[in-house]
Short mmCIF file of C-alpha atoms in Angstrom, two decimals:
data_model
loop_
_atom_site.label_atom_id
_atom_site.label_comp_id
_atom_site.label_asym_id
_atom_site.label_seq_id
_atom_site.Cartn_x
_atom_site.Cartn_y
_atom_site.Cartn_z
CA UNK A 1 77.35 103.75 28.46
CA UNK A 2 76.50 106.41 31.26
CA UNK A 3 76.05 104.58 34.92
CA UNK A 4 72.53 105.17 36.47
CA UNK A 5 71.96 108.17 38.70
CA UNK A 6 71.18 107.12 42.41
CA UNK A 7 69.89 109.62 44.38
CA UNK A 8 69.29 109.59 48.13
CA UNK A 9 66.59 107.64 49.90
CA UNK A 10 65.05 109.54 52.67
CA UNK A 11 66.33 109.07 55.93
CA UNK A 12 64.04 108.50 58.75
CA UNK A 13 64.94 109.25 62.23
CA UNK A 14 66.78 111.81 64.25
CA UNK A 15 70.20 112.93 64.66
CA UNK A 16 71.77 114.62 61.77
CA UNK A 17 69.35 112.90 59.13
CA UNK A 18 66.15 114.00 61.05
CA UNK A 19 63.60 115.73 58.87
CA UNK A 20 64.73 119.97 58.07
CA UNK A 21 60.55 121.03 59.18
CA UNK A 22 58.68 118.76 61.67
CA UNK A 23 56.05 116.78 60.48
CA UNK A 24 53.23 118.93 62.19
CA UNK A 25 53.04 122.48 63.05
CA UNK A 26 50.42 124.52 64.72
CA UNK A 27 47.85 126.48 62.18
CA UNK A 28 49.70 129.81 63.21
CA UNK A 29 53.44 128.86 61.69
CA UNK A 30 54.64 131.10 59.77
CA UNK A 31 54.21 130.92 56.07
CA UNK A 32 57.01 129.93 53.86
CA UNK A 33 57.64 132.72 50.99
CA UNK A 34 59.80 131.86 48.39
CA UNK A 35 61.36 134.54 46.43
CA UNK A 36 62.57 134.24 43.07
CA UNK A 37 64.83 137.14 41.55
CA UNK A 38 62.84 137.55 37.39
CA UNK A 39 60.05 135.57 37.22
CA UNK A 40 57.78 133.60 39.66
CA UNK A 41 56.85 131.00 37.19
CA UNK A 42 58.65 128.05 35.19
CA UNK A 43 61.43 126.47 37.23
CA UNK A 44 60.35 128.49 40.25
CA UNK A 45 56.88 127.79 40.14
CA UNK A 46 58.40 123.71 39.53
CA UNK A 47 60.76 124.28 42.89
CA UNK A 48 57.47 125.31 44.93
CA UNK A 49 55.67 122.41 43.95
CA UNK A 50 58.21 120.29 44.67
CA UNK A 51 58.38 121.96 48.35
CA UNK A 52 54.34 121.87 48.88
CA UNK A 53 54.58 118.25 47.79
CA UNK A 54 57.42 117.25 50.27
CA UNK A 55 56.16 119.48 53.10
CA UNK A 56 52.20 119.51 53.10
CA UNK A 57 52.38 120.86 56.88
CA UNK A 58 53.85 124.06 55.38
CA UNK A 59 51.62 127.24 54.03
CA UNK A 60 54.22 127.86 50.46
CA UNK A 61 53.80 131.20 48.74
CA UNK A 62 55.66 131.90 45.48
CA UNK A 63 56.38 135.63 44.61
CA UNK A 64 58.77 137.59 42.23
CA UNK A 65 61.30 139.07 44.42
CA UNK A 66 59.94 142.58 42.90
CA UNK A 67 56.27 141.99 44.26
CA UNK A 68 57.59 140.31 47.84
CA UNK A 69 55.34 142.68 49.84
CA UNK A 70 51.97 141.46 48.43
CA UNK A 71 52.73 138.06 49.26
CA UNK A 72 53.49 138.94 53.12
CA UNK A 73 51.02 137.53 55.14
CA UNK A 74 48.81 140.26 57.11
CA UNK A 75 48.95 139.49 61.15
CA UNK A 76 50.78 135.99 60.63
CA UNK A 77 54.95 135.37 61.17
CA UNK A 78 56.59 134.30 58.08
CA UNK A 79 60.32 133.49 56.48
CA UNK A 80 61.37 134.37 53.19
CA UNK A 81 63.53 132.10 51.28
CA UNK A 82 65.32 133.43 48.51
CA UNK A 83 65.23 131.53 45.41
CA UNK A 84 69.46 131.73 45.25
CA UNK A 85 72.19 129.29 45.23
CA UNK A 86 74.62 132.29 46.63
CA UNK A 87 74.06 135.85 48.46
CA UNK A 88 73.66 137.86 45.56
CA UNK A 89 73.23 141.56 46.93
CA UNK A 90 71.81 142.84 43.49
CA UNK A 91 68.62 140.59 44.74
CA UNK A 92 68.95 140.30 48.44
CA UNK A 93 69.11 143.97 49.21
CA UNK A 94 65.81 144.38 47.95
CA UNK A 95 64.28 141.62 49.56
CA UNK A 96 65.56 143.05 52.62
CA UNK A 97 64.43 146.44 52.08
CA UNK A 98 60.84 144.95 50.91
CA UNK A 99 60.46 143.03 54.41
CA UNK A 100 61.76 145.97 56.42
CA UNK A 101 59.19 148.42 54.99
CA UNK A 102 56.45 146.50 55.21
CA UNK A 103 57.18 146.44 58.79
CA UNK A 104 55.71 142.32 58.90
CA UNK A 105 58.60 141.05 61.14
CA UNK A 106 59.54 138.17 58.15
CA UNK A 107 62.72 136.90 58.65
CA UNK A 108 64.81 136.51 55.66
CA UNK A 109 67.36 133.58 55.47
CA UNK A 110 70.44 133.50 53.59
CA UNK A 111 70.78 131.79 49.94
CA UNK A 112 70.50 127.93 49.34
CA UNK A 113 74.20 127.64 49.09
CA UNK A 114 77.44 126.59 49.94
CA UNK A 115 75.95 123.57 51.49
CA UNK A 116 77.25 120.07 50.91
CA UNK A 117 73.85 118.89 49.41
CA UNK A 118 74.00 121.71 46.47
CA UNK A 119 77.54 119.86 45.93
CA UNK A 120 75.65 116.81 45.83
CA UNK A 121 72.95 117.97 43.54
CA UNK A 122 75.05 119.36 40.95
CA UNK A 123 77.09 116.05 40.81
CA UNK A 124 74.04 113.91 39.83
CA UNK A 125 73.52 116.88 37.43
CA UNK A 126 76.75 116.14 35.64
CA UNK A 127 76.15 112.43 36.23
CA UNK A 128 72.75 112.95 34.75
CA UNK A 129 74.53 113.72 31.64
CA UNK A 130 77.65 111.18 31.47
CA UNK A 131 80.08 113.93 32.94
CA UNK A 132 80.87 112.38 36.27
CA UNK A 133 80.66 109.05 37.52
CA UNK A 134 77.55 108.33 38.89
CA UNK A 135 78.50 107.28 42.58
CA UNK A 136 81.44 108.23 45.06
CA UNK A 137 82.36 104.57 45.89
CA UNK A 138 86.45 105.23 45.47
CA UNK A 139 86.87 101.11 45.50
CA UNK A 140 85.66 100.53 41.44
CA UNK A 141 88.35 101.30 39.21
CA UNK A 142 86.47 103.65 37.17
CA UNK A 143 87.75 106.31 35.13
CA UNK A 144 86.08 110.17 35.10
CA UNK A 145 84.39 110.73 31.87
CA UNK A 146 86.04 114.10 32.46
CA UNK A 147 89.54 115.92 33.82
CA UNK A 148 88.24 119.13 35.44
CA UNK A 149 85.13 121.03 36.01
CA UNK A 150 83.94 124.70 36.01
CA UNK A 151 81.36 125.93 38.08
CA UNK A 152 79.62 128.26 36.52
CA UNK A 153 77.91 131.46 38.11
CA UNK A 154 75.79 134.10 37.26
CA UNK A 155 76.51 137.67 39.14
CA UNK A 156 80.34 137.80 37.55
CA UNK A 157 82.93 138.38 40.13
CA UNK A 158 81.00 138.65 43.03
CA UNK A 159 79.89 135.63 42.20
CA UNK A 160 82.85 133.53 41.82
CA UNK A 161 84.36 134.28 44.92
CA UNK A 162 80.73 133.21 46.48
CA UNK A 163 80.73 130.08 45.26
CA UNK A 164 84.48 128.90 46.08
CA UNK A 165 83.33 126.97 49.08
CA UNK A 166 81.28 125.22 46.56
CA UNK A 167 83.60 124.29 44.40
CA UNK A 168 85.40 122.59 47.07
CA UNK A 169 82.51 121.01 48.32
CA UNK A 170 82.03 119.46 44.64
CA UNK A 171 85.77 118.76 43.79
CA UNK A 172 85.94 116.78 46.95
CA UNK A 173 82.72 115.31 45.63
CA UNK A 174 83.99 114.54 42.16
CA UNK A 175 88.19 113.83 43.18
CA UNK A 176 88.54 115.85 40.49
CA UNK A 177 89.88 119.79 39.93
CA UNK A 178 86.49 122.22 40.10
CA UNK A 179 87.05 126.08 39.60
CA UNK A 180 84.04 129.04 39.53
CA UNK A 181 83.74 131.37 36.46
CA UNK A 182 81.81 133.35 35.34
CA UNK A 183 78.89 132.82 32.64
CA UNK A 184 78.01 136.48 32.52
CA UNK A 185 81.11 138.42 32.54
CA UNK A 186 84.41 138.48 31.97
CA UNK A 187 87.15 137.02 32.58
CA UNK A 188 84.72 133.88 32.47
CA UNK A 189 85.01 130.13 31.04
CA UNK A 190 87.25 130.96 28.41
CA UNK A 191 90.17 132.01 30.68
CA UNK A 192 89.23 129.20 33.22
CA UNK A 193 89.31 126.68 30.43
CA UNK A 194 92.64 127.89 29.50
CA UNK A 195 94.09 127.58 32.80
CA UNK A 196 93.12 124.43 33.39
CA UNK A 197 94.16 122.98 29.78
CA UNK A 198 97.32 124.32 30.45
CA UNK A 199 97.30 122.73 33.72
CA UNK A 200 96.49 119.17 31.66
CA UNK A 201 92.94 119.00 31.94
CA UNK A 202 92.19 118.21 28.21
CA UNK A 203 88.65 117.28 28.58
CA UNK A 204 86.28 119.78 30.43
CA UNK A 205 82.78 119.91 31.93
CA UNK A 206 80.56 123.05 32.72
CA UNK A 207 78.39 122.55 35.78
CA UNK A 208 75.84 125.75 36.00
CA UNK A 209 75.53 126.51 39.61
CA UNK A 210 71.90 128.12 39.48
CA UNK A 211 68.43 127.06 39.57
CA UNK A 212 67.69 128.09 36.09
CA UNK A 213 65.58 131.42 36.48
CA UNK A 214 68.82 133.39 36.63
CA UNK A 215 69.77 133.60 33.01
CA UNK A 216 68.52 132.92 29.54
CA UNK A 217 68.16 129.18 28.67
CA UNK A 218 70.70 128.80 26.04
CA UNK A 219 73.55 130.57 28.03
CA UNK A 220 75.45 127.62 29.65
CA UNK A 221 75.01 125.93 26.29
CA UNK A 222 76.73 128.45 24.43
CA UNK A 223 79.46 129.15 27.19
CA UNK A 224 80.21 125.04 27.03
CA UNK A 225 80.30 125.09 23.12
CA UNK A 226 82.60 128.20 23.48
CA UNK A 227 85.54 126.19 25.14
CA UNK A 228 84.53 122.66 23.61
CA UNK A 229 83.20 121.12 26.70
CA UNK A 230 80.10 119.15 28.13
CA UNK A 231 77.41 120.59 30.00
CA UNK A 232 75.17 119.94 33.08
CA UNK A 233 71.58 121.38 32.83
CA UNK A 234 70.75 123.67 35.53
CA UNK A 235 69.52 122.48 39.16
CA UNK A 236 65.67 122.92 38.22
CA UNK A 237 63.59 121.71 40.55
CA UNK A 238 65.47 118.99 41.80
CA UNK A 239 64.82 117.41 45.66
CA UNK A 240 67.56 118.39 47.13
CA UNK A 241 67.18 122.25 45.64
CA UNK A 242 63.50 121.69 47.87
CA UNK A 243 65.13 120.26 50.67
CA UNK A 244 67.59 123.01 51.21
CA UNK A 245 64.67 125.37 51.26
CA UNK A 246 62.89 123.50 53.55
CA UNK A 247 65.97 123.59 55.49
CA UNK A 248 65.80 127.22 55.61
CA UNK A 249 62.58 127.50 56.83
CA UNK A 250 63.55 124.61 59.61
CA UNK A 251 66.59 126.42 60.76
CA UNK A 252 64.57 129.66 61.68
CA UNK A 253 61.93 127.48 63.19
CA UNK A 254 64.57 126.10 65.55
CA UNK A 255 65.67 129.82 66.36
#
């Protein structure tokens, strides 16, 4: 039997738990434009939503990354988001080159991740699906459902050097030994999966470290089935993906 999933309560207050955007803004802030590298429906169109809901005091646009300069506000300030849990230069170069030629002054922010709360959202992921232990209280004698993790990332090596910090973040999350690999390229699970078998860890767990946009639907699956192991879905539009946007857009707001 799988332990329920608890996920944060909202924190109210200031210090380091005070809201990422402030609860009003004047009618000129700038627009938040999210960017999502394909398509600017499904799970992105489910992570805007999420972000309109949470942050009603925010203008949200939602545009492939392709057609960023038709959703630049004319005469108005504004701060793309890209729709990435790492830098990935293959989509960020564009964006940048989009927002410099359309000479709007939008400031572009960095990807979603590392950041300890993409740790935390891919460990209620795994929990979600009886991979991890639902909570990080280290006083119940429970045993992990499973002996190591891989992280897995779409952009091959590039990518899994990007996401290392991650992978600490979560393996400090989990107490548990997390490595990156990639899901599009080789060397990828299979070689992590031997590695850390040979290391002991007989029972294994893939944790996709993307938003679910990135790559067709069925590729974790068949990268898990490949090495015998479990699977987290991807991060979808979960609250804490919104959050860290909103965070984003907060951060330049303070700047």
């Amino acid at each position: 039997m799988s332990l329920p999933v608890r996920e944060r309560s909202p924190r109210p207050g200031g210090g380091r738990h005070r809201r990422p955007v402030p609860t009003s803004l004047p009618p000129d802030a700038p627009v938040l434009v999210l960017a999502a590298p394909g398509d600017a429906t499904g799970v992105a169109a489910d992570v805007a939503a999420v972000v309109r809901v949470d942050n009603p005091q925010i203008e949200v646009r939602l545009t492939a990354a392709d057609a960023l300069a038709e959703a630049l506000p004319a005469g108005r300030d504004a701060v793309v988001v890209p729709l990435l849990t790492w830098d990935d230069p293959g989509v960020l170069g564009p964006i940048n080159q989009a927002v410099a030629d359309s000479g709007s002054g939008a400031v572009v922010t960095g990807a979603l991740g590392p950041h300890p709360l993409l740790a935390e959202a891919l460990h209620i992921k795994l929990a979600e699906r009886g991979l991890a232990r639902a909570d990080r209280v280290r006083l119940l004698n429970v045993s992990s459902p499973v002996d190591a993790v891989i992280l897995g990332m779409i952009g091959g090596e590039l990518a899994v050097r990007a996401a290392q910090a991650t992978a600490v973040l979560l393996a400090s999350r989990l107490t548990l030994p997390v490595v990156a690999a990639s899901l599009d390229s080789e060397p990828g699970v299979t070689v992590a999966a031997e590695r850390l078998r040979a290391a002991g860890a007989a029972r294994l767990a893939v944790a996709p470290c993307m938003i679910g946009h990135e790559a067709p639907a069925d590729l974790v699956k068949q990268a898990a089935d490949a090495i015998s192991a479990g699977h987290a879905e991807p991060l979808g539009a979960h609250s804490m993906i919104a959050e860290l946007v909103a965070r984003a857009y907060g951060s330049q707001l303070a700047t």
